[in-house]
Short mmCIF file of C-alpha atoms in Angstrom, two decimals:
data_model
loop_
_atom_site.label_atom_id
_atom_site.label_comp_id
_atom_site.label_asym_id
_atom_site.label_seq_id
_atom_site.Cartn_x
_atom_site.Cartn_y
_atom_site.Cartn_z
CA MET A 1 84.43 99.60 115.98
CA ALA A 2 83.35 95.91 116.09
CA GLY A 3 82.01 94.25 112.87
CA GLU A 4 82.92 92.34 110.11
CA LEU A 5 85.06 93.94 107.46
CA VAL A 6 83.85 93.16 103.78
CA PHE A 7 85.55 94.45 100.74
CA TYR A 8 83.69 94.78 97.48
CA THR A 9 86.02 95.08 94.40
CA ASN A 10 87.07 93.67 90.89
CA PRO A 11 90.74 93.25 90.26
CA MET A 12 90.45 95.40 87.25
CA SER A 13 89.21 98.45 89.08
CA ARG A 14 90.21 101.11 91.55
CA GLY A 15 89.73 98.32 94.25
CA ARG A 16 93.49 97.63 93.80
CA ILE A 17 93.68 100.70 95.57
CA VAL A 18 91.77 99.86 98.71
CA ARG A 19 93.13 96.32 98.65
CA TRP A 20 96.60 97.93 99.17
CA MET A 21 95.15 99.82 102.10
CA LEU A 22 93.42 97.01 103.54
CA GLU A 23 96.89 94.94 103.54
CA GLU A 24 98.47 98.14 105.10
CA VAL A 25 96.19 97.85 107.75
CA GLY A 26 96.67 94.67 108.29
CA GLU A 27 93.00 93.41 109.78
CA PRO A 28 91.07 90.49 108.82
CA TYR A 29 88.54 91.03 105.90
CA ARG A 30 86.62 89.50 103.46
CA THR A 31 86.63 90.13 99.57
CA VAL A 32 83.71 89.86 97.57
CA VAL A 33 84.60 89.84 93.85
CA LEU A 34 81.71 91.65 91.47
CA ASP A 35 81.87 91.65 87.73
CA TYR A 36 80.49 94.85 85.93
CA ASP A 37 77.08 93.23 85.51
CA SER A 38 76.54 92.11 89.19
CA MET A 39 77.56 95.59 90.28
CA GLN A 40 74.28 96.66 89.07
CA SER A 41 72.22 94.26 91.11
CA PRO A 42 69.77 95.49 93.67
CA ASP A 43 71.92 94.04 96.08
CA TYR A 44 74.80 95.95 95.58
CA LEU A 45 73.30 99.30 94.48
CA ALA A 46 71.78 99.35 98.00
CA ILE A 47 75.74 99.49 99.09
CA ASN A 48 76.74 101.77 96.30
CA PRO A 49 74.03 103.37 94.30
CA MET A 50 76.69 104.36 91.73
CA GLY A 51 77.18 100.82 90.96
CA LYS A 52 81.15 100.90 90.97
CA VAL A 53 83.97 99.43 93.09
CA PRO A 54 85.40 99.72 95.36
CA ALA A 55 83.18 99.60 98.61
CA ILE A 56 83.49 98.38 102.13
CA THR A 57 81.12 97.73 104.79
CA HIS A 58 82.40 97.39 108.45
CA GLY A 59 79.98 96.76 110.97
CA GLY A 60 76.96 99.19 110.00
CA ALA A 61 79.11 101.22 108.26
CA VAL A 62 79.25 101.77 104.43
CA VAL A 63 82.07 103.51 102.85
CA THR A 64 82.50 104.07 98.77
CA GLU A 65 85.25 106.34 97.02
CA CYS A 66 88.72 105.34 97.34
CA ALA A 67 90.16 108.27 99.09
CA ALA A 68 87.43 108.23 101.52
CA ILE A 69 87.91 104.29 102.16
CA CYS A 70 91.55 105.07 102.78
CA ALA A 71 90.79 107.91 105.26
CA TYR A 72 88.33 105.84 107.05
CA LEU A 73 90.14 102.66 107.35
CA ALA A 74 93.33 104.74 108.64
CA ASP A 75 90.75 106.38 111.54
CA ALA A 76 89.08 102.96 112.28
CA PHE A 77 92.53 101.25 113.18
CA PRO A 78 94.55 103.80 114.48
CA GLU A 79 97.12 101.09 115.80
CA ALA A 80 98.41 100.71 112.12
CA GLY A 81 100.02 104.23 112.17
CA LEU A 82 98.59 105.29 108.86
CA ILE A 83 97.41 108.67 110.03
CA PRO A 84 99.77 111.44 111.39
CA PRO A 85 99.00 113.38 114.69
CA PRO A 86 97.63 116.42 114.43
CA GLY A 87 99.77 119.22 113.55
CA PRO A 88 101.67 119.94 109.97
CA SER A 89 101.82 116.66 109.12
CA ARG A 90 98.22 116.05 109.65
CA ALA A 91 97.66 119.00 107.51
CA ALA A 92 99.65 117.57 104.67
CA TYR A 93 97.73 114.39 104.77
CA TYR A 94 94.36 115.97 104.06
CA ARG A 95 95.79 118.40 101.65
CA TRP A 96 97.41 115.71 99.46
CA LEU A 97 94.82 112.92 99.78
CA PHE A 98 92.15 115.28 98.80
CA TYR A 99 93.98 117.02 95.98
CA ALA A 100 94.66 113.91 94.56
CA ALA A 101 90.96 112.89 94.85
CA GLY A 102 89.64 116.43 93.34
CA PRO A 103 91.83 117.91 91.33
CA VAL A 104 94.09 115.10 90.28
CA GLU A 105 91.50 112.92 89.48
CA ALA A 106 89.39 115.54 87.43
CA ALA A 107 92.73 116.41 85.31
CA ILE A 108 93.47 112.75 84.51
CA THR A 109 89.78 111.99 83.56
CA ASN A 110 89.35 115.11 81.38
CA LYS A 111 92.67 114.10 79.80
CA ALA A 112 91.59 110.38 78.80
CA LEU A 113 88.59 112.26 77.28
CA GLY A 114 90.31 114.35 75.22
CA VAL A 115 88.66 117.42 77.23
CA GLU A 116 91.21 120.48 76.74
CA VAL A 117 90.18 123.57 79.05
CA PRO A 118 90.71 126.88 77.15
CA ALA A 119 93.09 129.22 78.81
CA GLU A 120 90.97 131.83 79.45
CA ARG A 121 88.44 129.45 81.37
CA GLU A 122 91.13 127.86 83.67
CA LYS A 123 90.32 129.90 86.57
CA MET A 124 87.02 127.99 86.49
CA VAL A 125 88.58 124.64 86.79
CA GLY A 126 89.68 123.27 90.01
CA TYR A 127 93.15 121.96 88.38
CA ARG A 128 93.70 125.00 86.26
CA ASN A 129 95.77 122.68 83.68
CA MET A 130 97.61 119.43 83.55
CA ALA A 131 101.06 121.15 84.03
CA ALA A 132 100.35 122.95 87.08
CA VAL A 133 98.81 119.40 88.66
CA VAL A 134 102.28 117.82 87.72
CA ALA A 135 104.38 120.70 89.25
CA ALA A 136 102.29 120.46 92.54
CA LEU A 137 102.45 116.59 92.67
CA GLU A 138 106.26 116.99 92.10
CA GLY A 139 106.67 119.03 94.97
CA ALA A 140 104.22 117.15 97.26
CA VAL A 141 106.62 113.82 96.61
CA GLN A 142 109.98 115.67 96.98
CA SER A 143 108.91 116.84 100.21
CA GLY A 144 110.37 113.72 101.95
CA PRO A 145 110.25 110.09 101.68
CA TYR A 146 106.51 110.26 101.90
CA ILE A 147 103.56 112.72 101.58
CA CYS A 148 103.85 113.53 105.17
CA GLY A 149 107.63 113.33 105.81
CA GLU A 150 109.17 110.56 107.48
CA GLN A 151 105.87 108.45 108.21
CA PHE A 152 104.11 106.48 105.51
CA THR A 153 100.13 107.29 105.58
CA ALA A 154 97.01 106.22 104.09
CA ALA A 155 97.44 109.44 101.62
CA ASP A 156 100.78 107.71 100.37
CA VAL A 157 98.43 104.90 99.28
CA TYR A 158 96.08 106.92 97.47
CA VAL A 159 98.47 109.46 96.08
CA GLY A 160 101.08 106.93 95.17
CA SER A 161 98.51 104.77 93.59
CA GLN A 162 97.29 107.68 91.23
CA LEU A 163 100.98 108.19 90.46
CA ILE A 164 101.68 104.58 89.59
CA TRP A 165 98.56 103.94 87.75
CA GLY A 166 98.64 107.42 85.66
CA MET A 167 102.38 106.77 84.77
CA LEU A 168 101.34 103.04 83.53
CA PHE A 169 98.45 104.07 81.27
CA GLY A 170 100.29 107.40 80.30
CA SER A 171 97.96 109.84 81.80
CA LEU A 172 100.87 111.15 83.95
CA PRO A 173 104.80 111.87 82.80
CA LYS A 174 107.37 109.59 84.36
CA THR A 175 109.41 112.17 85.71
CA PRO A 176 112.32 111.15 88.31
CA ALA A 177 110.45 112.62 91.16
CA PHE A 178 107.29 110.60 90.33
CA GLU A 179 109.58 107.55 89.50
CA ALA A 180 111.52 107.44 92.69
CA TYR A 181 108.47 107.87 94.96
CA SER A 182 106.59 105.12 93.36
CA ASP A 183 109.43 102.73 93.41
CA ARG A 184 109.58 103.25 97.02
CA LEU A 185 105.84 102.29 97.59
CA LYS A 186 105.87 99.41 95.45
CA SER A 187 108.59 97.77 97.50
CA ARG A 188 106.30 97.84 100.77
CA PRO A 189 105.69 94.38 101.53
CA ALA A 190 101.68 95.49 101.86
CA ALA A 191 101.94 96.50 98.35
CA ALA A 192 103.49 93.63 97.13
CA ARG A 193 100.96 91.40 98.79
CA ALA A 194 98.12 93.32 97.60
CA ARG A 195 99.39 93.06 93.84
CA GLU A 196 99.93 89.42 94.11
CA ILE A 197 96.19 88.78 95.57
CA ASP A 198 94.79 90.96 92.99
CA ASP A 199 96.90 89.60 90.17
CA ALA A 200 95.58 86.07 91.22
CA LEU A 201 92.20 86.97 90.30
CA LEU A 202 92.91 87.93 86.74
CA PRO A 203 91.99 86.23 83.85
CA GLU A 204 95.56 84.67 82.73
CA ASP A 205 95.67 86.87 79.36
CA LYS A 206 95.46 89.88 81.67
CA ARG A 207 98.30 89.05 84.32
CA GLY A 208 101.26 91.31 84.42
CA MET A 209 99.15 94.01 82.82
CA MET A 210 98.52 95.96 85.67
#
């Protein structure tokens, strides 16, 4: 698909996930850094009515939500090799990408807000409980070097970001499986480039914290 690729972000946001994905894709893109006031401007609300970052525009397409952006970029630039071929690996790709965007995100948010689901209500909640989430994620990251086996994909960018951030801020435990998987991901050149770019955009007193 032709057209300029524009990335809307703030270095202290989930935009860091998409920055990493863009660096893995390796295509030219333009960055628009927004502060939290300008995210509420009419111009930006026309892109994302939620008034949040990240978002991308690509030609006439607008994509918001980190998991959706990762999936879109993998599809739009298949030469980057970030989506597996149809079959069991593709099934794992979709499964864990959207598991992290749904149950994992909900569990982490509820934990941060101090929301505890009563045991008798767990059947109503997509993630059941935090122990179930941790167990499922451990099984996923132990299935191979990456979520889909030998191939690194966009699912690793998103799942890995959830784990890296979750362990950093204490919303997920530092288990041996999580740390080994996260260390593999953080050593990738694209991940290092993304961190360097975003860290340079941080105020000096915030550098080294993320």
